[in-house]
Amino acid sequence: VDKDYKNIKIIGFDADDTLWINETYFYEAKVSIMGLLSHYASPAKIDQELVRMELQNLSTYGYGIKGFILSMVEMAITVSKSRVSNKIIDKIIQIGKQMHHQPIELLENVERVLTLLSKKYKLILATKGDLLDQQRKLKKSGLRHYFQHIEILSDKKEENYKQLLEHLNLNPQHFLMIGNSLKSDVLPPTQINAQAIHIPFPITWNHEKVKEPKKSDKKYKTLTNLEATLELLI
Ligand SMILES: [Mg+2]
C-alpha cells in the first residue's frame, strides 16, 4: 500500500461517471434538443441559455434528469420567444423519459476493482442527485452488494462529508473518496483531512468545472482509470 493510504479503512465511491456512464447521456440529450430547436437558435445560444437556466434552477430542483428537462423546457420557451410548439415540448419530455430508462453501462473493470477492494476495505457509495433515479441506477448496475452503506446526498460539499463521516463514526484520516468530479468528490474531502483520488471522465458538466489547485497545493492523486487504484491500495 502507498504510504499515503496506510490509514485508510473506508473507501467512498462516487457513482455517476466514476462507476457508470452518466454525463454522456445528458450530452446526447442536449444535442438532440439543439436539433429540435435549430429553427429558433444556434447550438451555442442554446447551450449558453441552458447553462444559465440550470444554474438558476439548481437550488429549486437539485441535481438529476427531472431538473435538467424542466430547464430544457424553460430554455426552449425563452429562445423561441414563446413560439415553440407543444409538439416540440412533448419531444423534449419524451427525451427525458428515455433518459430515465437508459441501461446502465459500467465503466471498464469496475467489478474487478470493487471485488478486490471490498476484501480489504469497507466500501460505501456517496452520490448526489435525484433519490429515485439514483436508486434505480444502483439497482440496475448490479453493484449494490459491494457497498456496506449507500448515501444519496443533496449536495457534496465539505459539510455534507463531515456529516457523513460523523454518521459513520469515522475519523477523516481513515476515509478515502474516489470520484470524477474535482468540485464534488475530491476537493471537499481533502479540506476536512480525508484523502481523495481523482479519476476524470472525458465530459464534465459545466456546473462541476473548477480550476485545479497549484501543484504544490494539491492534496490528492489523479489517475487515468479505476484499475490504477489497485496499485496504490492493495
Ligand atoms: Mg460523478
PDB file of C-alpha atoms and ligand atoms in Angstrom:
ATOM      1  CA  VAL A   1       0.000   0.000   0.000  1.00  0.00           C
ATOM      2  CA  ASP A   2       1.166   3.505  -0.857  1.00  0.00           C
ATOM      3  CA  LYS A   3       2.213   5.306   2.370  1.00  0.00           C
ATOM      4  CA  ASP A   4      -0.474   7.947   1.873  1.00  0.00           C
ATOM      5  CA  TYR A   5      -3.189   5.353   2.219  1.00  0.00           C
ATOM      6  CA  LYS A   6      -1.918   3.180   5.055  1.00  0.00           C
ATOM      7  CA  ASN A   7      -4.532   4.569   7.478  1.00  0.00           C
ATOM      8  CA  ILE A   8      -7.482   4.124   5.129  1.00  0.00           C
ATOM      9  CA  LYS A   9     -10.287   1.896   6.400  1.00  0.00           C
ATOM     10  CA  ILE A  10     -13.297   3.060   4.382  1.00  0.00           C
ATOM     11  CA  ILE A  11     -13.409   3.988   0.709  1.00  0.00           C
ATOM     12  CA  GLY A  12     -16.227   6.125  -0.631  1.00  0.00           C
ATOM     13  CA  PHE A  13     -17.108   5.923  -4.300  1.00  0.00           C
ATOM     14  CA  ASP A  14     -18.935   8.429  -6.387  1.00  0.00           C
ATOM     15  CA  ALA A  15     -21.291   6.720  -8.863  1.00  0.00           C
ATOM     16  CA  ASP A  16     -22.093   8.827 -11.965  1.00  0.00           C
ATOM     17  CA  ASP A  17     -19.115   8.882 -14.346  1.00  0.00           C
ATOM     18  CA  THR A  18     -16.989   7.076 -11.755  1.00  0.00           C
ATOM     19  CA  LEU A  19     -18.643   3.633 -11.784  1.00  0.00           C
ATOM     20  CA  TRP A  20     -21.003   4.073 -14.718  1.00  0.00           C
ATOM     21  CA  ILE A  21     -21.565   6.386 -17.673  1.00  0.00           C
ATOM     22  CA  ASN A  22     -23.862   9.334 -16.987  1.00  0.00           C
ATOM     23  CA  GLU A  23     -22.788  12.675 -18.438  1.00  0.00           C
ATOM     24  CA  THR A  24     -22.680  11.199 -21.961  1.00  0.00           C
ATOM     25  CA  TYR A  25     -26.475  10.720 -21.829  1.00  0.00           C
ATOM     26  CA  PHE A  26     -27.026  14.344 -20.817  1.00  0.00           C
ATOM     27  CA  TYR A  27     -24.738  15.451 -23.613  1.00  0.00           C
ATOM     28  CA  GLU A  28     -26.580  13.340 -26.197  1.00  0.00           C
ATOM     29  CA  ALA A  29     -29.957  14.629 -24.977  1.00  0.00           C
ATOM     30  CA  LYS A  30     -28.715  18.189 -25.286  1.00  0.00           C
ATOM     31  CA  VAL A  31     -27.561  17.584 -28.871  1.00  0.00           C
ATOM     32  CA  SER A  32     -30.996  16.114 -29.798  1.00  0.00           C
ATOM     33  CA  ILE A  33     -32.771  19.086 -28.274  1.00  0.00           C
ATOM     34  CA  MET A  34     -30.471  21.513 -30.106  1.00  0.00           C
ATOM     35  CA  GLY A  35     -31.656  19.798 -33.298  1.00  0.00           C
ATOM     36  CA  LEU A  36     -35.313  20.247 -32.330  1.00  0.00           C
ATOM     37  CA  LEU A  37     -34.787  23.960 -31.689  1.00  0.00           C
ATOM     38  CA  SER A  38     -32.428  24.724 -34.589  1.00  0.00           C
ATOM     39  CA  HIS A  39     -35.179  26.810 -36.182  1.00  0.00           C
ATOM     40  CA  TYR A  40     -35.064  29.219 -33.210  1.00  0.00           C
ATOM     41  CA  ALA A  41     -31.461  29.434 -32.076  1.00  0.00           C
ATOM     42  CA  SER A  42     -27.899  28.309 -32.766  1.00  0.00           C
ATOM     43  CA  PRO A  43     -26.405  25.438 -30.733  1.00  0.00           C
ATOM     44  CA  ALA A  44     -24.098  27.933 -28.991  1.00  0.00           C
ATOM     45  CA  LYS A  45     -27.005  30.146 -27.962  1.00  0.00           C
ATOM     46  CA  ILE A  46     -28.996  27.130 -26.747  1.00  0.00           C
ATOM     47  CA  ASP A  47     -26.037  25.903 -24.733  1.00  0.00           C
ATOM     48  CA  GLN A  48     -25.485  29.291 -23.147  1.00  0.00           C
ATOM     49  CA  GLU A  49     -29.178  29.657 -22.239  1.00  0.00           C
ATOM     50  CA  LEU A  50     -29.293  26.129 -20.838  1.00  0.00           C
ATOM     51  CA  VAL A  51     -26.259  26.690 -18.597  1.00  0.00           C
ATOM     52  CA  ARG A  52     -27.879  29.847 -17.267  1.00  0.00           C
ATOM     53  CA  MET A  53     -31.231  28.094 -16.680  1.00  0.00           C
ATOM     54  CA  GLU A  54     -29.673  25.082 -14.942  1.00  0.00           C
ATOM     55  CA  LEU A  55     -27.674  27.245 -12.547  1.00  0.00           C
ATOM     56  CA  GLN A  56     -30.663  29.385 -11.795  1.00  0.00           C
ATOM     57  CA  ASN A  57     -32.844  26.321 -11.123  1.00  0.00           C
ATOM     58  CA  LEU A  58     -30.341  24.209  -9.208  1.00  0.00           C
ATOM     59  CA  SER A  59     -31.385  25.356  -5.757  1.00  0.00           C
ATOM     60  CA  THR A  60     -35.037  24.661  -6.635  1.00  0.00           C
ATOM     61  CA  TYR A  61     -34.789  21.320  -8.456  1.00  0.00           C
ATOM     62  CA  GLY A  62     -31.486  19.855  -7.252  1.00  0.00           C
ATOM     63  CA  TYR A  63     -29.446  17.521  -9.459  1.00  0.00           C
ATOM     64  CA  GLY A  64     -30.769  14.996 -11.945  1.00  0.00           C
ATOM     65  CA  ILE A  65     -32.769  14.356 -15.085  1.00  0.00           C
ATOM     66  CA  LYS A  66     -36.048  15.935 -13.940  1.00  0.00           C
ATOM     67  CA  GLY A  67     -34.458  19.301 -13.225  1.00  0.00           C
ATOM     68  CA  PHE A  68     -32.498  19.086 -16.460  1.00  0.00           C
ATOM     69  CA  ILE A  69     -35.642  18.533 -18.530  1.00  0.00           C
ATOM     70  CA  LEU A  70     -37.590  21.303 -16.787  1.00  0.00           C
ATOM     71  CA  SER A  71     -34.678  23.641 -17.525  1.00  0.00           C
ATOM     72  CA  MET A  72     -34.694  22.431 -21.163  1.00  0.00           C
ATOM     73  CA  VAL A  73     -38.402  23.256 -21.489  1.00  0.00           C
ATOM     74  CA  GLU A  74     -37.862  26.687 -19.943  1.00  0.00           C
ATOM     75  CA  MET A  75     -34.897  27.305 -22.239  1.00  0.00           C
ATOM     76  CA  ALA A  76     -36.978  26.244 -25.301  1.00  0.00           C
ATOM     77  CA  ILE A  77     -39.696  28.733 -24.386  1.00  0.00           C
ATOM     78  CA  THR A  78     -37.122  31.503 -23.857  1.00  0.00           C
ATOM     79  CA  VAL A  79     -35.040  31.008 -27.023  1.00  0.00           C
ATOM     80  CA  SER A  80     -38.179  30.666 -29.187  1.00  0.00           C
ATOM     81  CA  LYS A  81     -39.741  33.753 -27.579  1.00  0.00           C
ATOM     82  CA  SER A  82     -42.703  31.531 -26.571  1.00  0.00           C
ATOM     83  CA  ARG A  83     -43.261  30.305 -30.133  1.00  0.00           C
ATOM     84  CA  VAL A  84     -42.075  26.723 -29.555  1.00  0.00           C
ATOM     85  CA  SER A  85     -44.815  24.192 -30.385  1.00  0.00           C
ATOM     86  CA  ASN A  86     -46.409  21.744 -27.969  1.00  0.00           C
ATOM     87  CA  LYS A  87     -45.117  19.022 -30.235  1.00  0.00           C
ATOM     88  CA  ILE A  88     -41.511  20.032 -29.577  1.00  0.00           C
ATOM     89  CA  ILE A  89     -42.151  20.398 -25.844  1.00  0.00           C
ATOM     90  CA  ASP A  90     -43.587  16.888 -25.900  1.00  0.00           C
ATOM     91  CA  LYS A  91     -40.479  15.618 -27.688  1.00  0.00           C
ATOM     92  CA  ILE A  92     -38.251  17.179 -25.024  1.00  0.00           C
ATOM     93  CA  ILE A  93     -40.282  15.473 -22.304  1.00  0.00           C
ATOM     94  CA  GLN A  94     -40.013  12.143 -24.144  1.00  0.00           C
ATOM     95  CA  ILE A  95     -36.212  12.541 -24.332  1.00  0.00           C
ATOM     96  CA  GLY A  96     -36.224  12.964 -20.535  1.00  0.00           C
ATOM     97  CA  LYS A  97     -38.302   9.813 -20.086  1.00  0.00           C
ATOM     98  CA  GLN A  98     -35.919   7.879 -22.282  1.00  0.00           C
ATOM     99  CA  MET A  99     -33.019   9.096 -20.156  1.00  0.00           C
ATOM    100  CA  HIS A 100     -34.690   7.587 -17.075  1.00  0.00           C
ATOM    101  CA  HIS A 101     -34.877   4.242 -18.840  1.00  0.00           C
ATOM    102  CA  GLN A 102     -31.334   4.116 -20.199  1.00  0.00           C
ATOM    103  CA  PRO A 103     -29.473   0.910 -19.455  1.00  0.00           C
ATOM    104  CA  ILE A 104     -26.582   1.237 -17.023  1.00  0.00           C
ATOM    105  CA  GLU A 105     -23.220   0.964 -18.701  1.00  0.00           C
ATOM    106  CA  LEU A 106     -20.450   0.237 -16.206  1.00  0.00           C
ATOM    107  CA  LEU A 107     -17.031   1.744 -16.815  1.00  0.00           C
ATOM    108  CA  GLU A 108     -14.122  -0.586 -17.503  1.00  0.00           C
ATOM    109  CA  ASN A 109     -13.010  -3.034 -14.784  1.00  0.00           C
ATOM    110  CA  VAL A 110     -15.439  -1.672 -12.182  1.00  0.00           C
ATOM    111  CA  GLU A 111     -16.492  -5.092 -10.892  1.00  0.00           C
ATOM    112  CA  ARG A 112     -12.917  -6.377 -10.685  1.00  0.00           C
ATOM    113  CA  VAL A 113     -11.777  -3.297  -8.760  1.00  0.00           C
ATOM    114  CA  LEU A 114     -14.728  -3.387  -6.346  1.00  0.00           C
ATOM    115  CA  THR A 115     -14.257  -7.122  -5.767  1.00  0.00           C
ATOM    116  CA  LEU A 116     -10.606  -6.703  -4.838  1.00  0.00           C
ATOM    117  CA  LEU A 117     -11.007  -3.547  -2.766  1.00  0.00           C
ATOM    118  CA  SER A 118     -14.007  -4.920  -0.863  1.00  0.00           C
ATOM    119  CA  LYS A 119     -11.812  -7.720   0.513  1.00  0.00           C
ATOM    120  CA  LYS A 120      -9.608  -5.212   2.239  1.00  0.00           C
ATOM    121  CA  TYR A 121     -11.727  -2.119   2.877  1.00  0.00           C
ATOM    122  CA  LYS A 122     -15.271  -1.251   3.783  1.00  0.00           C
ATOM    123  CA  LEU A 123     -16.807   0.342   0.674  1.00  0.00           C
ATOM    124  CA  ILE A 124     -19.533   2.945   0.648  1.00  0.00           C
ATOM    125  CA  LEU A 125     -21.322   4.734  -2.172  1.00  0.00           C
ATOM    126  CA  ALA A 126     -21.725   8.502  -1.857  1.00  0.00           C
ATOM    127  CA  THR A 127     -23.610  10.086  -4.709  1.00  0.00           C
ATOM    128  CA  LYS A 128     -25.688  13.184  -5.196  1.00  0.00           C
ATOM    129  CA  GLY A 129     -28.770  13.578  -7.291  1.00  0.00           C
ATOM    130  CA  ASP A 130     -32.363  12.583  -7.518  1.00  0.00           C
ATOM    131  CA  LEU A 131     -33.122   9.896  -4.908  1.00  0.00           C
ATOM    132  CA  LEU A 132     -35.436   7.775  -7.066  1.00  0.00           C
ATOM    133  CA  ASP A 133     -33.179   7.973 -10.105  1.00  0.00           C
ATOM    134  CA  GLN A 134     -30.001   7.103  -8.192  1.00  0.00           C
ATOM    135  CA  GLN A 135     -31.744   4.135  -6.511  1.00  0.00           C
ATOM    136  CA  ARG A 136     -32.937   2.923  -9.909  1.00  0.00           C
ATOM    137  CA  LYS A 137     -29.435   3.167 -11.374  1.00  0.00           C
ATOM    138  CA  LEU A 138     -27.825   1.394  -8.436  1.00  0.00           C
ATOM    139  CA  LYS A 139     -30.326  -1.454  -8.679  1.00  0.00           C
ATOM    140  CA  LYS A 140     -29.787  -1.805 -12.437  1.00  0.00           C
ATOM    141  CA  SER A 141     -25.996  -1.663 -12.044  1.00  0.00           C
ATOM    142  CA  GLY A 142     -25.861  -4.890 -10.043  1.00  0.00           C
ATOM    143  CA  LEU A 143     -23.229  -3.285  -7.788  1.00  0.00           C
ATOM    144  CA  ARG A 144     -25.335  -2.855  -4.627  1.00  0.00           C
ATOM    145  CA  HIS A 145     -23.790  -5.815  -2.789  1.00  0.00           C
ATOM    146  CA  TYR A 146     -20.277  -4.343  -2.839  1.00  0.00           C
ATOM    147  CA  PHE A 147     -21.300  -1.452  -0.605  1.00  0.00           C
ATOM    148  CA  GLN A 148     -21.901  -1.546   3.119  1.00  0.00           C
ATOM    149  CA  HIS A 149     -23.531   1.836   3.122  1.00  0.00           C
ATOM    150  CA  ILE A 150     -25.282   3.969   0.495  1.00  0.00           C
ATOM    151  CA  GLU A 151     -25.554   7.711   0.907  1.00  0.00           C
ATOM    152  CA  ILE A 152     -27.550   9.789  -1.573  1.00  0.00           C
ATOM    153  CA  LEU A 153     -26.732  13.386  -0.759  1.00  0.00           C
ATOM    154  CA  SER A 154     -28.487  16.537  -1.910  1.00  0.00           C
ATOM    155  CA  ASP A 155     -25.042  18.075  -2.330  1.00  0.00           C
ATOM    156  CA  LYS A 156     -21.403  17.144  -1.858  1.00  0.00           C
ATOM    157  CA  LYS A 157     -19.794  19.990  -0.004  1.00  0.00           C
ATOM    158  CA  GLU A 158     -17.471  19.951   2.995  1.00  0.00           C
ATOM    159  CA  GLU A 159     -20.329  19.939   5.493  1.00  0.00           C
ATOM    160  CA  ASN A 160     -22.052  17.032   3.703  1.00  0.00           C
ATOM    161  CA  TYR A 161     -18.885  14.954   4.007  1.00  0.00           C
ATOM    162  CA  LYS A 162     -18.459  15.986   7.638  1.00  0.00           C
ATOM    163  CA  GLN A 163     -21.972  14.806   8.405  1.00  0.00           C
ATOM    164  CA  LEU A 164     -21.439  11.569   6.522  1.00  0.00           C
ATOM    165  CA  LEU A 165     -18.258  10.757   8.456  1.00  0.00           C
ATOM    166  CA  GLU A 166     -19.889  11.676  11.764  1.00  0.00           C
ATOM    167  CA  HIS A 167     -22.787   9.432  10.896  1.00  0.00           C
ATOM    168  CA  LEU A 168     -20.352   6.589  10.177  1.00  0.00           C
ATOM    169  CA  ASN A 169     -18.413   7.449  13.346  1.00  0.00           C
ATOM    170  CA  LEU A 170     -15.272   7.708  11.261  1.00  0.00           C
ATOM    171  CA  ASN A 171     -12.116   9.751  11.656  1.00  0.00           C
ATOM    172  CA  PRO A 172     -11.461  11.629   8.365  1.00  0.00           C
ATOM    173  CA  GLN A 173      -7.909  10.220   8.277  1.00  0.00           C
ATOM    174  CA  HIS A 174      -9.421   6.775   7.741  1.00  0.00           C
ATOM    175  CA  PHE A 175     -11.538   7.841   4.783  1.00  0.00           C
ATOM    176  CA  LEU A 176     -10.667   7.944   1.079  1.00  0.00           C
ATOM    177  CA  MET A 177     -13.072   9.293  -1.547  1.00  0.00           C
ATOM    178  CA  ILE A 178     -12.770   8.303  -5.226  1.00  0.00           C
ATOM    179  CA  GLY A 179     -14.607  10.172  -7.971  1.00  0.00           C
ATOM    180  CA  ASN A 180     -14.600  12.021 -11.274  1.00  0.00           C
ATOM    181  CA  SER A 181     -15.547  15.477 -10.002  1.00  0.00           C
ATOM    182  CA  LEU A 182     -12.861  17.705  -8.521  1.00  0.00           C
ATOM    183  CA  LYS A 183     -15.526  20.007  -7.163  1.00  0.00           C
ATOM    184  CA  SER A 184     -17.743  17.359  -5.546  1.00  0.00           C
ATOM    185  CA  ASP A 185     -15.652  14.250  -4.896  1.00  0.00           C
ATOM    186  CA  VAL A 186     -12.098  15.461  -4.432  1.00  0.00           C
ATOM    187  CA  LEU A 187     -11.648  18.969  -3.034  1.00  0.00           C
ATOM    188  CA  PRO A 188     -14.229  18.828  -0.179  1.00  0.00           C
ATOM    189  CA  PRO A 189     -12.869  15.589   1.386  1.00  0.00           C
ATOM    190  CA  THR A 190      -9.284  16.885   1.281  1.00  0.00           C
ATOM    191  CA  GLN A 191     -10.436  20.072   3.021  1.00  0.00           C
ATOM    192  CA  ILE A 192     -11.638  18.033   6.006  1.00  0.00           C
ATOM    193  CA  ASN A 193      -8.408  15.993   6.202  1.00  0.00           C
ATOM    194  CA  ALA A 194      -9.694  12.938   4.403  1.00  0.00           C
ATOM    195  CA  GLN A 195      -7.972  11.562   1.290  1.00  0.00           C
ATOM    196  CA  ALA A 196      -9.217  11.701  -2.285  1.00  0.00           C
ATOM    197  CA  ILE A 197      -8.356  10.232  -5.674  1.00  0.00           C
ATOM    198  CA  HIS A 198      -9.480  11.988  -8.833  1.00  0.00           C
ATOM    199  CA  ILE A 199     -10.333   9.925 -11.910  1.00  0.00           C
ATOM    200  CA  PRO A 200     -11.515  12.374 -14.587  1.00  0.00           C
ATOM    201  CA  PHE A 201     -14.257  11.401 -17.050  1.00  0.00           C
ATOM    202  CA  PRO A 202     -13.993  12.769 -20.636  1.00  0.00           C
ATOM    203  CA  ILE A 203     -17.065  15.018 -20.263  1.00  0.00           C
ATOM    204  CA  THR A 204     -17.626  17.331 -17.281  1.00  0.00           C
ATOM    205  CA  TRP A 205     -20.895  19.143 -16.687  1.00  0.00           C
ATOM    206  CA  ASN A 206     -20.404  22.938 -16.701  1.00  0.00           C
ATOM    207  CA  HIS A 207     -21.548  23.282 -13.129  1.00  0.00           C
ATOM    208  CA  GLU A 208     -18.875  20.828 -11.925  1.00  0.00           C
ATOM    209  CA  LYS A 209     -15.966  22.596 -13.609  1.00  0.00           C
ATOM    210  CA  VAL A 210     -13.401  24.080 -11.227  1.00  0.00           C
ATOM    211  CA  LYS A 211      -9.765  25.051 -11.562  1.00  0.00           C
ATOM    212  CA  GLU A 212      -7.167  22.532 -10.480  1.00  0.00           C
ATOM    213  CA  PRO A 213      -5.140  23.657  -7.490  1.00  0.00           C
ATOM    214  CA  LYS A 214      -1.462  24.547  -7.959  1.00  0.00           C
ATOM    215  CA  LYS A 215       0.780  21.509  -7.906  1.00  0.00           C
ATOM    216  CA  SER A 216       2.265  22.418  -4.540  1.00  0.00           C
ATOM    217  CA  ASP A 217      -1.219  22.753  -3.001  1.00  0.00           C
ATOM    218  CA  LYS A 218      -2.516  19.552  -4.499  1.00  0.00           C
ATOM    219  CA  LYS A 219      -3.592  17.143  -1.762  1.00  0.00           C
ATOM    220  CA  TYR A 220      -4.915  14.324  -3.936  1.00  0.00           C
ATOM    221  CA  LYS A 221      -3.777  11.985  -6.672  1.00  0.00           C
ATOM    222  CA  THR A 222      -5.095  11.941 -10.227  1.00  0.00           C
ATOM    223  CA  LEU A 223      -5.370   8.588 -12.008  1.00  0.00           C
ATOM    224  CA  THR A 224      -6.462   7.748 -15.532  1.00  0.00           C
ATOM    225  CA  ASN A 225      -8.741   4.841 -14.628  1.00  0.00           C
ATOM    226  CA  LEU A 226     -10.248   2.928 -11.741  1.00  0.00           C
ATOM    227  CA  GLU A 227      -7.954  -0.038 -12.116  1.00  0.00           C
ATOM    228  CA  ALA A 228      -4.939   2.145 -11.343  1.00  0.00           C
ATOM    229  CA  THR A 229      -6.240   2.495  -7.740  1.00  0.00           C
ATOM    230  CA  LEU A 230      -5.309  -1.144  -7.102  1.00  0.00           C
ATOM    231  CA  GLU A 231      -1.587  -0.434  -7.275  1.00  0.00           C
ATOM    232  CA  LEU A 232      -1.941   2.211  -4.577  1.00  0.00           C
ATOM    233  CA  LEU A 233      -4.409   0.472  -2.320  1.00  0.00           C
ATOM    234  CA  ILE A 234      -3.711  -3.264  -2.393  1.00  0.00           C
TER     235      ILE A 234
HETATM  236 MG    MG B   1     -19.656  11.776 -10.765  1.00  0.00          MG
END
